[in-house]
Amino acid sequence: MIRMGGSAFLRELLQPGLRKPLATAFTPRTLRSLAGVVPPAGGDGGGDGSKSLWRTTARMTPNRYFCSKSEVTTAEESTKTQPGDQDAAIKAAKENKMNKPGLLPSLEDLLFYTIAEGQEKIPVHKFITALKSTGLRTSDPRLKECMDMLRLSLQTMSDGVMLDKELFKKCVQSNIVLLTQAFRRKFVIPDFMSFTSHIDELYESAKKLSGGKVADYIPQLAKFSPDLWGVSICTVDGQRHSVGDTKVPFCLQSCVKPLKYAIAVNDLSTEYVHRYVGKEPSGLRFNKLFLDEDEKPHNPMVNAGAIVITSLIKQGSSNAEKFDYVMQFLNKMAGNEYIGFSNATFQSERESGDRNFAIGYYLKEKKCFPEHTDMVATLDFYFQLCSTEVTCESASVMAATLANGGFCPITGERVLSPEAVRNTLSLMHSCGMYDFSGQFAFHVGLPSKSGVSGGILLVVPNVMGIMCWSPPLDKLGNSVRGIQFCQDLVSLCNFHNYDNLRHFAKKLDPRREGGDQRNQLSYGPMDYEQLQQELALKDTVWKKVSPESNEDSTTTTVVYRMESLGDRN
């Protein structure tokens, strides 16, 4: 029998239509799907020299098991009990479930045995260390139930720092699917500790650069230290890593342009938005007074295009309502992490914004705005959005939301439509880096957007979002350290859009186990006796039984059947 263990994921492994678990046979491939890898808490991503207990094998997929028609009938009939008998039956099943033949350990059991390494209890710090090695944080909103239960349990436990199996299962059961994926290395970056060690090396290399100049045409920006340097990463599975000054707030400036374009497309459609703005790189400075041949701004990533996009958001509403609306949207993209506002920067921008006022009046003259647009109010709103504050950590989640097709990876909430995400990434790729856009697309090959505050919002589609921040800029207005980091990252990893063409020289692929192969299928025999020993079970668990044949097929399959879990609880 298969014990459900409260796991929806395990329920998917059962044949549809069966009303109770069956004493079923399992193929080696089926059992391999229940095995995985846990990174030790130290070293290469593991704990104190511990050995990996779940083997790396094929991705979990629903499997159909062997049972006869009579077994199905028996299973269905056995559910037709009288209401008065149900409570007694359930109680008896709970008392005897660990000793009945055919019982498969639940995912919670397997997770406990993996971390416990044969011990009766798990130190809390060991569980937390192992969790962090997968890339998950204890503050992850998806783990709130687990962490709340853990804190509550710590307050009521006598020893205060040890978890026995039952208490451990109680803590993890509400998040067992996510935790199983994490400890089996089924996230997009399986060997996260190894990958982050490379990130740290790239960070230190870029930190040595001393060129560039902090932007001073907006007085408030000139106050930032040129020594500030931070990099934060968030993968599409919510794995997090930060190094450097990643908690220091700074203004998005031009990094907000792709975000408000995405909001406009999400709300209004591509066709409507591009009535007012083009899609082509301008080949000119970002703040030029120049329109395309249709007398529209060239794209939403230059100032003229961004001002027009600002005028499209929540038309007819007051600036206060518009600002609240965009801030709520950005909060959702950032998974409710830090989003702020610098009034000092806003005032500084408005007082020194003659060029943008000139662009605004030029756009008004050319009738680039929707009818009844208040140009001065639009510019105020434009300056407000440029003065939106983030940290590297919160901005990396926003970038990961774009990388994840519009779903915030740490909340699971859909924030943007697929259409909005696709169009935003396309324009970031072709127009996002000022006059360096072509060079960046050539050398790095990833969607990105830079800002004069020193930020670079980088998206690796289907993999991760990155925010690099360092105030010193090159002559084109891009962060010196940020550009170097992005180029070094793509030189090391095969993240460039065209790195994965056939016959190309191989780079490190963090998406694959060991940087080489991901989800490699194993078709050889599996040593179940060794596996049950590693799971610290005393008696024989799997017994090889005779091959079963199918009336419709001449093939036979070697199967293993669960026999007993011994007297271990």
Coordinates of C-alpha atoms in Angstrom, one line a residue:
M1 CA 0.0 0.0 0.0
I2 CA 1.1 3.6 -0.6
R3 CA 0.7 6.0 2.2
M4 CA -0.4 9.4 1.0
G5 CA 1.3 11.4 3.7
G6 CA -0.8 14.5 3.0
S7 CA 1.0 15.0 -0.3
A8 CA -0.9 16.0 -3.4
F9 CA 2.2 15.2 -5.3
L10 CA 2.1 11.6 -4.1
R11 CA -1.6 11.3 -4.9
E12 CA -0.7 12.0 -8.6
L13 CA 1.3 8.7 -8.6
L14 CA -1.9 6.7 -8.1
Q15 CA -4.2 5.5 -10.9
P16 CA -7.2 7.7 -11.3
G17 CA -10.4 6.2 -10.1
L18 CA -9.0 4.1 -7.2
R19 CA -10.7 5.0 -3.9
K20 CA -8.0 3.7 -1.6
P21 CA -4.3 2.8 -1.8
L22 CA -3.6 -0.6 -3.2
A23 CA -0.9 -3.2 -2.4
T24 CA 0.8 -2.6 -5.6
A25 CA 3.9 -3.6 -7.4
F26 CA 6.5 -1.1 -8.4
T27 CA 9.0 -1.1 -11.3
P28 CA 12.6 0.0 -10.7
R29 CA 11.8 3.1 -12.7
T30 CA 8.8 3.9 -10.5
L31 CA 10.8 3.7 -7.4
R32 CA 13.6 5.7 -8.9
S33 CA 11.1 8.5 -9.4
L34 CA 10.7 8.6 -5.6
A35 CA 14.5 8.9 -5.0
G36 CA 16.4 12.1 -5.1
V37 CA 19.5 14.0 -3.9
V38 CA 19.9 16.0 -0.8
P39 CA 22.8 18.5 -0.7
P40 CA 24.8 18.1 2.5
A41 CA 24.8 21.2 4.7
G42 CA 28.4 22.0 4.1
G43 CA 31.2 21.6 1.5
D44 CA 29.7 21.2 -2.0
G45 CA 26.3 22.0 -0.8
G46 CA 25.8 19.4 2.0
G47 CA 26.0 18.9 5.7
D48 CA 29.0 17.9 7.7
G49 CA 30.3 15.4 5.3
S50 CA 27.0 13.6 5.1
K51 CA 26.3 11.2 2.3
S52 CA 23.5 11.8 -0.2
L53 CA 20.7 9.5 0.6
W54 CA 18.3 9.9 -2.3
R55 CA 19.8 9.1 -5.6
T56 CA 19.6 11.4 -8.6
T57 CA 17.4 9.9 -11.1
A58 CA 14.6 10.6 -13.6
R59 CA 12.2 13.5 -13.0
M60 CA 9.1 12.5 -11.0
T61 CA 6.3 11.6 -13.4
P62 CA 3.0 10.0 -12.8
N63 CA 3.2 6.2 -13.1
R64 CA 0.6 3.5 -13.4
Y65 CA 1.1 0.5 -11.2
F66 CA 0.2 -3.2 -11.6
C67 CA -3.1 -4.4 -10.2
S68 CA -5.7 -6.8 -11.3
K69 CA -9.3 -6.1 -12.0
S70 CA -10.3 -8.0 -8.9
E71 CA -8.0 -5.8 -6.8
V72 CA -9.8 -2.7 -8.1
T73 CA -13.2 -4.3 -7.4
T74 CA -12.1 -5.2 -3.9
A75 CA -10.8 -1.7 -3.3
E76 CA -14.0 -0.1 -4.4
E77 CA -16.2 -2.5 -2.3
S78 CA -14.0 -1.9 0.8
T79 CA -14.9 1.8 0.8
K80 CA -18.6 1.0 1.2
T81 CA -18.5 0.8 4.9
Q82 CA -21.2 2.0 7.3
P83 CA -20.7 5.4 8.9
G84 CA -20.4 3.9 12.3
D85 CA -17.5 1.7 11.2
Q86 CA -15.4 4.3 9.5
D87 CA -13.9 5.9 12.6
A88 CA -12.8 2.5 14.0
A89 CA -11.4 1.5 10.6
I90 CA -9.4 4.7 10.3
K91 CA -8.0 4.3 13.8
A92 CA -7.0 0.7 13.2
A93 CA -5.3 1.7 10.0
K94 CA -3.3 4.4 11.7
E95 CA -2.2 2.0 14.4
N96 CA -1.1 -0.7 12.0
K97 CA 0.0 1.2 9.0
M98 CA 3.8 1.0 9.7
N99 CA 3.7 -2.8 9.9
K100 CA 1.5 -3.7 7.0
P101 CA 3.2 -5.2 3.9
G102 CA 3.2 -3.0 0.8
L103 CA 3.6 0.3 2.6
L104 CA 5.8 2.9 0.9
P105 CA 7.3 5.6 3.1
S106 CA 5.7 9.0 2.7
L107 CA 7.6 12.0 1.3
E108 CA 7.8 13.4 4.8
D109 CA 9.4 10.1 6.0
L110 CA 12.0 10.1 3.2
L111 CA 12.8 13.7 3.9
F112 CA 13.3 13.0 7.6
Y113 CA 15.5 10.0 6.9
T114 CA 17.6 11.9 4.5
I115 CA 18.4 14.8 6.8
A116 CA 18.6 12.7 10.0
E117 CA 21.3 10.3 8.6
G118 CA 20.1 7.5 10.8
Q119 CA 19.6 9.5 13.9
E120 CA 16.4 9.6 15.9
K121 CA 16.2 13.4 15.9
I122 CA 17.2 16.3 13.7
P123 CA 18.8 19.5 15.1
V124 CA 16.8 22.5 14.0
H125 CA 20.0 24.3 12.8
K126 CA 20.8 21.3 10.6
F127 CA 17.5 21.4 8.9
I128 CA 17.7 25.2 8.4
T129 CA 21.3 24.9 7.0
A130 CA 20.3 22.1 4.6
L131 CA 17.3 24.2 3.5
K132 CA 19.4 27.3 2.8
S133 CA 21.9 25.2 0.8
T134 CA 19.1 24.5 -1.7
G135 CA 18.6 28.3 -2.3
L136 CA 15.4 28.7 -0.3
R137 CA 15.1 31.2 2.5
T138 CA 13.3 30.8 5.7
S139 CA 11.5 34.1 4.9
D140 CA 10.1 32.6 1.6
P141 CA 6.3 33.2 1.6
R142 CA 5.7 29.7 0.3
L143 CA 7.3 28.3 3.5
K144 CA 5.3 30.4 5.9
E145 CA 3.2 27.5 7.3
C146 CA 6.4 25.4 7.8
M147 CA 8.3 28.2 9.5
D148 CA 5.3 29.2 11.7
M149 CA 4.9 25.6 12.8
L150 CA 8.6 25.2 13.4
R151 CA 8.7 28.4 15.6
L152 CA 5.6 27.2 17.5
S153 CA 7.1 23.8 18.1
L154 CA 10.4 25.3 19.3
Q155 CA 8.4 27.2 22.0
T156 CA 6.7 24.1 23.3
M157 CA 9.6 21.6 23.1
S158 CA 11.5 20.7 26.2
D159 CA 14.9 20.4 24.6
G160 CA 14.2 23.4 22.2
V161 CA 16.5 22.5 19.4
M162 CA 15.7 18.9 18.3
L163 CA 13.0 17.6 16.0
D164 CA 11.8 13.9 16.2
K165 CA 10.2 12.4 13.2
E166 CA 6.6 13.1 14.1
L167 CA 7.3 16.7 14.9
F168 CA 9.4 17.1 11.8
K169 CA 6.6 15.7 9.7
K170 CA 4.1 18.0 11.3
C171 CA 6.3 21.0 10.4
V172 CA 7.0 20.1 6.8
Q173 CA 3.7 18.5 5.7
S174 CA 2.0 21.7 4.5
N175 CA 5.0 22.5 2.2
I176 CA 6.2 18.9 1.4
V177 CA 6.0 19.3 -2.4
L178 CA 8.2 22.4 -2.5
L179 CA 10.6 20.9 0.1
T180 CA 10.9 17.6 -1.8
Q181 CA 11.7 19.4 -5.0
A182 CA 14.3 21.5 -3.2
F183 CA 16.1 18.5 -1.5
R184 CA 15.9 16.3 -4.6
R185 CA 17.6 19.1 -6.6
K186 CA 14.7 19.5 -9.0
F187 CA 15.0 23.3 -9.0
V188 CA 16.2 25.1 -12.1
I189 CA 19.7 25.4 -10.6
P190 CA 20.2 22.0 -9.0
D191 CA 23.7 22.6 -7.5
F192 CA 22.9 26.0 -6.1
M193 CA 25.9 26.2 -3.7
S194 CA 28.4 25.6 -6.5
F195 CA 26.7 28.1 -8.7
T196 CA 26.7 30.8 -6.1
S197 CA 30.4 30.3 -5.5
H198 CA 31.0 31.2 -9.1
I199 CA 28.7 34.3 -8.6
D200 CA 30.8 35.4 -5.6
E201 CA 34.0 35.1 -7.7
L202 CA 32.5 37.2 -10.5
Y203 CA 31.4 39.7 -7.9
E204 CA 34.9 40.0 -6.4
S205 CA 36.4 40.4 -9.9
A206 CA 34.2 43.2 -10.8
K207 CA 34.6 44.9 -7.4
K208 CA 38.3 45.6 -8.3
L209 CA 37.2 48.0 -11.1
S210 CA 37.6 51.6 -10.2
G211 CA 36.6 53.5 -13.4
G212 CA 33.4 55.4 -14.1
K213 CA 31.7 58.5 -12.6
V214 CA 28.6 58.8 -10.4
A215 CA 25.8 60.6 -12.2
D216 CA 25.5 64.2 -11.0
Y217 CA 23.0 65.8 -13.4
I218 CA 20.4 64.8 -10.8
P219 CA 21.9 66.2 -7.6
Q220 CA 20.4 63.6 -5.3
L221 CA 22.1 60.8 -7.2
A222 CA 25.6 62.4 -6.8
K223 CA 25.4 61.6 -3.0
F224 CA 25.9 57.9 -3.4
S225 CA 29.3 56.4 -2.7
P226 CA 31.2 55.0 -5.7
D227 CA 32.3 52.1 -3.6
L228 CA 28.8 50.6 -3.3
W229 CA 28.4 47.3 -5.2
G230 CA 25.8 44.6 -4.9
V231 CA 24.4 41.6 -6.9
S232 CA 21.2 39.7 -6.1
I233 CA 19.8 36.7 -7.9
C234 CA 16.4 35.1 -7.8
T235 CA 15.6 32.0 -9.9
V236 CA 12.3 31.1 -11.3
D237 CA 12.0 28.5 -8.5
G238 CA 12.6 31.2 -5.8
Q239 CA 16.2 30.3 -5.1
R240 CA 18.0 33.4 -3.7
H241 CA 21.5 34.6 -3.4
S242 CA 22.9 38.1 -2.6
V243 CA 26.4 39.4 -2.2
G244 CA 27.6 43.0 -1.4
D245 CA 25.5 46.0 -0.7
T246 CA 22.2 44.4 -1.6
K247 CA 20.0 45.9 1.1
V248 CA 20.8 49.6 0.4
P249 CA 17.8 51.3 -1.2
F250 CA 18.3 53.1 -4.5
C251 CA 16.1 54.6 -7.2
L252 CA 15.1 52.6 -10.3
Q253 CA 15.5 55.6 -12.6
S254 CA 15.4 54.2 -16.2
C255 CA 15.1 50.6 -14.9
V256 CA 11.4 51.3 -14.3
K257 CA 10.8 51.9 -18.0
P258 CA 10.3 48.2 -19.0
L259 CA 8.2 47.7 -15.9
K260 CA 5.7 50.4 -16.7
Y261 CA 5.6 49.4 -20.3
A262 CA 4.7 45.8 -19.2
I263 CA 1.9 47.3 -17.0
A264 CA 0.6 49.3 -20.0
V265 CA 0.6 46.3 -22.3
N266 CA -0.9 44.1 -19.6
D267 CA -3.8 46.6 -19.1
L268 CA -4.3 47.9 -22.6
S269 CA -2.9 45.4 -25.2
T270 CA 0.1 45.6 -27.5
E271 CA -1.9 47.0 -30.4
Y272 CA -3.2 50.0 -28.4
V273 CA 0.2 50.8 -26.8
H274 CA 2.0 50.8 -30.0
R275 CA -0.3 53.3 -31.6
Y276 CA 1.6 55.8 -29.6
V277 CA 5.2 54.4 -29.5
G278 CA 7.4 52.4 -31.8
K279 CA 9.5 49.3 -31.4
E280 CA 12.9 50.3 -33.1
P281 CA 16.2 51.2 -31.5
S282 CA 16.7 54.9 -32.1
G283 CA 20.5 54.9 -32.6
L284 CA 20.5 58.2 -30.7
R285 CA 21.0 59.4 -27.1
F286 CA 18.2 58.4 -24.7
N287 CA 17.2 62.0 -24.1
K288 CA 17.2 63.3 -27.7
L289 CA 14.2 65.4 -29.0
F290 CA 13.6 63.1 -32.0
L291 CA 10.7 61.0 -33.4
D292 CA 10.5 58.2 -36.0
E293 CA 9.1 58.7 -39.5
D294 CA 5.6 58.1 -38.1
E295 CA 6.2 60.9 -35.6
K296 CA 6.1 58.6 -32.7
P297 CA 8.9 58.0 -30.1
H298 CA 11.2 55.2 -31.3
N299 CA 10.6 52.8 -28.4
P300 CA 9.5 52.8 -24.7
M301 CA 13.1 52.6 -23.4
V302 CA 14.1 56.1 -24.4
N303 CA 12.8 59.1 -22.4
A304 CA 10.3 60.3 -25.1
G305 CA 8.8 56.8 -25.3
A306 CA 8.7 56.4 -21.6
I307 CA 6.9 59.7 -21.1
V308 CA 4.3 58.6 -23.6
I309 CA 3.9 55.2 -21.9
T310 CA 3.4 57.0 -18.6
S311 CA 0.5 59.0 -20.1
L312 CA -1.3 55.7 -21.0
I313 CA -1.4 54.3 -17.5
K314 CA -4.8 54.6 -15.8
Q315 CA -6.0 57.5 -18.0
G316 CA -8.6 59.7 -16.4
S317 CA -7.3 59.0 -12.8
S318 CA -5.5 61.4 -10.6
N319 CA -1.7 61.2 -10.2
A320 CA -2.2 59.9 -6.6
E321 CA -4.4 57.0 -7.9
K322 CA -2.0 56.3 -10.7
F323 CA 1.0 56.2 -8.4
D324 CA -0.8 53.9 -5.9
Y325 CA -1.8 51.6 -8.8
V326 CA 1.7 51.2 -10.2
M327 CA 3.3 50.8 -6.7
Q328 CA 0.8 48.0 -6.0
F329 CA 1.8 46.4 -9.3
L330 CA 5.5 46.6 -8.5
N331 CA 4.9 45.2 -5.1
K332 CA 3.3 42.1 -6.6
M333 CA 6.2 41.8 -9.0
A334 CA 8.7 42.0 -6.1
G335 CA 6.8 39.4 -4.0
N336 CA 5.9 42.1 -1.5
E337 CA 9.6 42.8 -0.8
Y338 CA 10.9 46.4 -0.4
I339 CA 9.4 49.0 -2.8
G340 CA 9.8 52.6 -1.6
F341 CA 9.8 56.2 -2.8
S342 CA 12.5 58.9 -2.6
N343 CA 10.7 62.2 -2.4
A344 CA 14.1 64.0 -2.3
T345 CA 15.1 62.4 -5.6
F346 CA 11.6 63.3 -7.1
Q347 CA 12.1 66.9 -6.1
S348 CA 15.6 66.9 -7.4
E349 CA 14.5 65.4 -10.7
R350 CA 11.7 67.9 -11.2
E351 CA 13.9 70.9 -10.4
S352 CA 16.6 69.7 -12.8
G353 CA 14.3 68.2 -15.5
D354 CA 14.5 70.9 -18.2
R355 CA 15.4 68.4 -20.9
N356 CA 12.5 66.2 -20.0
F357 CA 10.1 69.2 -20.0
A358 CA 11.5 70.1 -23.5
I359 CA 10.7 66.6 -24.6
G360 CA 7.3 66.8 -23.1
Y361 CA 6.4 70.0 -24.9
Y362 CA 7.8 68.6 -28.2
L363 CA 5.6 65.5 -27.8
K364 CA 2.6 67.7 -27.1
E365 CA 3.3 69.7 -30.2
K366 CA 3.5 66.6 -32.3
K367 CA 0.2 65.3 -30.7
C368 CA 1.9 62.1 -29.4
F369 CA -0.2 61.9 -26.3
P370 CA -3.8 60.6 -26.0
E371 CA -6.5 63.3 -26.1
H372 CA -7.0 65.3 -23.0
T373 CA -3.6 64.4 -21.5
D374 CA -2.2 66.8 -19.0
M375 CA 1.4 67.0 -20.1
V376 CA 2.8 68.6 -16.9
A377 CA 0.9 66.1 -14.7
T378 CA 2.3 63.3 -16.9
L379 CA 5.9 64.5 -16.3
D380 CA 5.3 64.7 -12.6
F381 CA 4.1 61.1 -12.7
Y382 CA 7.1 60.2 -14.8
F383 CA 9.5 61.7 -12.3
Q384 CA 7.7 59.9 -9.5
L385 CA 8.1 56.5 -11.1
C386 CA 11.8 57.2 -11.8
S387 CA 12.2 57.9 -8.0
T388 CA 10.7 54.6 -7.0
E389 CA 13.2 52.9 -4.6
V390 CA 14.2 49.2 -4.5
T391 CA 17.0 47.1 -3.2
C392 CA 19.0 44.7 -5.2
E393 CA 17.1 41.9 -3.5
S394 CA 13.6 43.1 -4.3
A395 CA 14.6 44.1 -7.8
S396 CA 16.0 40.6 -8.5
V397 CA 12.5 39.2 -7.7
M398 CA 11.0 41.7 -10.2
A399 CA 13.4 40.5 -12.8
A400 CA 12.6 36.9 -11.9
T401 CA 8.9 37.6 -12.4
L402 CA 9.8 38.5 -16.0
A403 CA 12.0 35.5 -16.4
N404 CA 9.1 33.3 -15.0
G405 CA 6.6 34.4 -17.6
G406 CA 4.8 36.9 -15.4
F407 CA 4.4 34.7 -12.3
C408 CA 6.2 35.9 -9.2
P409 CA 8.4 33.0 -8.2
I410 CA 8.1 33.5 -4.4
T411 CA 4.4 34.0 -4.2
G412 CA 3.2 32.0 -7.3
E413 CA 0.9 34.9 -8.2
R414 CA 0.4 35.8 -11.9
V415 CA 1.3 39.5 -12.2
L416 CA 1.7 40.0 -16.0
S417 CA 0.2 38.5 -19.0
P418 CA 2.4 36.3 -21.3
E419 CA 2.0 39.0 -24.1
A420 CA 3.3 41.7 -21.8
V421 CA 6.3 39.7 -20.7
R422 CA 7.3 38.6 -24.2
N423 CA 7.1 42.2 -25.6
T424 CA 8.9 43.7 -22.6
L425 CA 11.8 41.2 -22.9
S426 CA 12.0 41.8 -26.7
L427 CA 12.4 45.5 -26.2
M428 CA 14.8 45.1 -23.3
H429 CA 17.0 42.9 -25.6
S430 CA 17.1 45.4 -28.5
C431 CA 16.8 48.8 -26.7
G432 CA 17.5 48.4 -23.0
M433 CA 21.1 49.6 -22.6
Y434 CA 21.1 53.1 -24.1
D435 CA 23.6 53.5 -26.9
F436 CA 25.3 50.2 -25.8
S437 CA 22.2 48.1 -26.6
G438 CA 23.7 46.5 -29.8
Q439 CA 27.0 45.8 -28.1
F440 CA 25.3 44.3 -25.1
A441 CA 23.0 42.1 -27.2
F442 CA 26.0 40.9 -29.2
H443 CA 28.3 40.1 -26.2
V444 CA 25.7 39.2 -23.5
G445 CA 22.6 38.3 -25.5
L446 CA 20.1 38.7 -22.7
P447 CA 17.2 41.1 -22.0
S448 CA 18.4 43.9 -19.7
K449 CA 17.7 47.5 -18.7
S450 CA 20.2 50.0 -17.1
G451 CA 19.6 53.2 -15.2
V452 CA 21.7 56.2 -14.3
S453 CA 21.5 55.3 -10.6
G454 CA 23.8 52.4 -11.5
G455 CA 21.4 49.5 -11.7
I456 CA 21.2 46.8 -14.4
L457 CA 18.1 44.7 -14.4
L458 CA 19.1 41.4 -16.2
V459 CA 16.7 38.6 -17.2
V460 CA 17.8 35.0 -18.0
P461 CA 14.4 33.7 -19.4
N462 CA 13.1 30.6 -17.7
V463 CA 16.1 30.7 -15.3
M464 CA 16.6 33.8 -13.2
G465 CA 16.4 37.5 -12.7
I466 CA 19.5 39.5 -11.6
M467 CA 20.0 43.0 -10.3
C468 CA 23.5 44.5 -10.3
W469 CA 24.0 47.9 -8.7
S470 CA 27.0 50.2 -8.6
P471 CA 26.7 54.0 -9.0
P472 CA 29.9 54.7 -11.1
L473 CA 28.8 54.9 -14.8
D474 CA 30.7 54.7 -18.1
K475 CA 30.4 57.4 -20.8
L476 CA 27.2 55.8 -22.1
G477 CA 25.4 55.8 -18.8
N478 CA 25.8 52.2 -17.8
S479 CA 27.3 50.8 -14.6
V480 CA 30.9 49.9 -15.1
R481 CA 30.9 47.0 -12.6
G482 CA 27.5 45.9 -13.7
I483 CA 28.5 45.6 -17.4
Q484 CA 31.7 43.7 -16.4
F485 CA 29.7 41.3 -14.2
C486 CA 27.2 40.5 -17.0
Q487 CA 29.9 39.9 -19.5
D488 CA 31.8 37.6 -17.2
L489 CA 28.7 35.7 -16.3
V490 CA 27.9 34.9 -19.9
S491 CA 31.6 34.1 -20.6
L492 CA 31.3 31.5 -17.8
C493 CA 27.8 30.1 -18.2
N494 CA 25.8 29.3 -21.4
F495 CA 23.2 32.0 -20.8
H496 CA 23.7 33.9 -24.0
N497 CA 20.6 33.5 -26.3
Y498 CA 22.7 31.6 -28.8
D499 CA 25.1 29.6 -26.6
N500 CA 23.1 26.4 -27.0
L501 CA 23.3 26.0 -30.7
R502 CA 24.6 22.6 -31.8
H503 CA 28.4 22.1 -32.2
F504 CA 29.2 25.1 -30.0
A505 CA 32.0 24.9 -27.5
K506 CA 30.5 23.9 -24.1
K507 CA 30.3 26.3 -21.2
L508 CA 29.1 25.7 -17.7
D509 CA 25.4 25.0 -17.6
P510 CA 24.1 25.6 -14.1
R511 CA 20.7 24.2 -15.1
R512 CA 22.2 20.7 -15.2
E513 CA 23.4 18.5 -12.4
G514 CA 27.1 19.0 -12.0
G515 CA 27.0 21.7 -14.7
D516 CA 27.0 19.0 -17.3
Q517 CA 23.8 16.9 -17.6
R518 CA 20.3 17.6 -16.3
N519 CA 17.6 15.1 -15.5
Q520 CA 19.7 12.3 -16.9
L521 CA 17.7 9.1 -17.1
S522 CA 19.1 6.0 -15.5
Y523 CA 17.9 2.7 -16.9
G524 CA 20.2 0.4 -15.1
P525 CA 19.3 -1.8 -12.1
M526 CA 18.8 -0.1 -8.7
D527 CA 20.2 -1.5 -5.5
Y528 CA 17.0 -1.4 -3.4
E529 CA 18.7 -3.2 -0.5
Q530 CA 21.3 -0.5 -0.2
L531 CA 18.7 2.2 -0.5
Q532 CA 16.7 0.8 2.4
Q533 CA 19.8 0.7 4.5
E534 CA 20.5 4.3 3.6
L535 CA 17.0 5.1 4.7
A536 CA 17.8 3.6 8.1
L537 CA 15.1 0.9 7.9
K538 CA 15.8 -2.3 9.7
D539 CA 14.0 -5.0 7.7
T540 CA 13.8 -5.8 4.0
V541 CA 11.6 -3.3 2.3
W542 CA 11.6 -4.4 -1.3
K543 CA 11.4 -7.9 -2.5
K544 CA 12.0 -8.9 -6.1
V545 CA 9.0 -10.8 -7.5
S546 CA 8.3 -12.8 -10.6
P547 CA 7.8 -10.8 -13.8
E548 CA 4.3 -10.1 -14.7
S549 CA 3.0 -10.4 -18.2
N550 CA 0.2 -8.4 -19.9
E551 CA -2.4 -10.0 -22.1
D552 CA -2.0 -7.3 -24.6
S553 CA 1.7 -7.4 -24.7
T554 CA 4.4 -10.0 -24.9
T555 CA 6.9 -7.9 -22.8
T556 CA 7.6 -8.6 -19.2
T557 CA 8.7 -6.2 -16.4
V558 CA 10.7 -7.0 -13.4
V559 CA 8.9 -5.6 -10.4
Y560 CA 9.6 -5.0 -6.7
R561 CA 6.9 -5.3 -4.0
M562 CA 6.9 -3.6 -0.6
E563 CA 7.0 -6.2 2.1
S564 CA 7.6 -4.6 5.5
L565 CA 9.1 -1.6 7.3
G566 CA 10.0 -3.5 10.3
D567 CA 9.4 -2.1 13.8
R568 CA 10.9 1.3 13.2
N569 CA 8.5 4.2 13.7

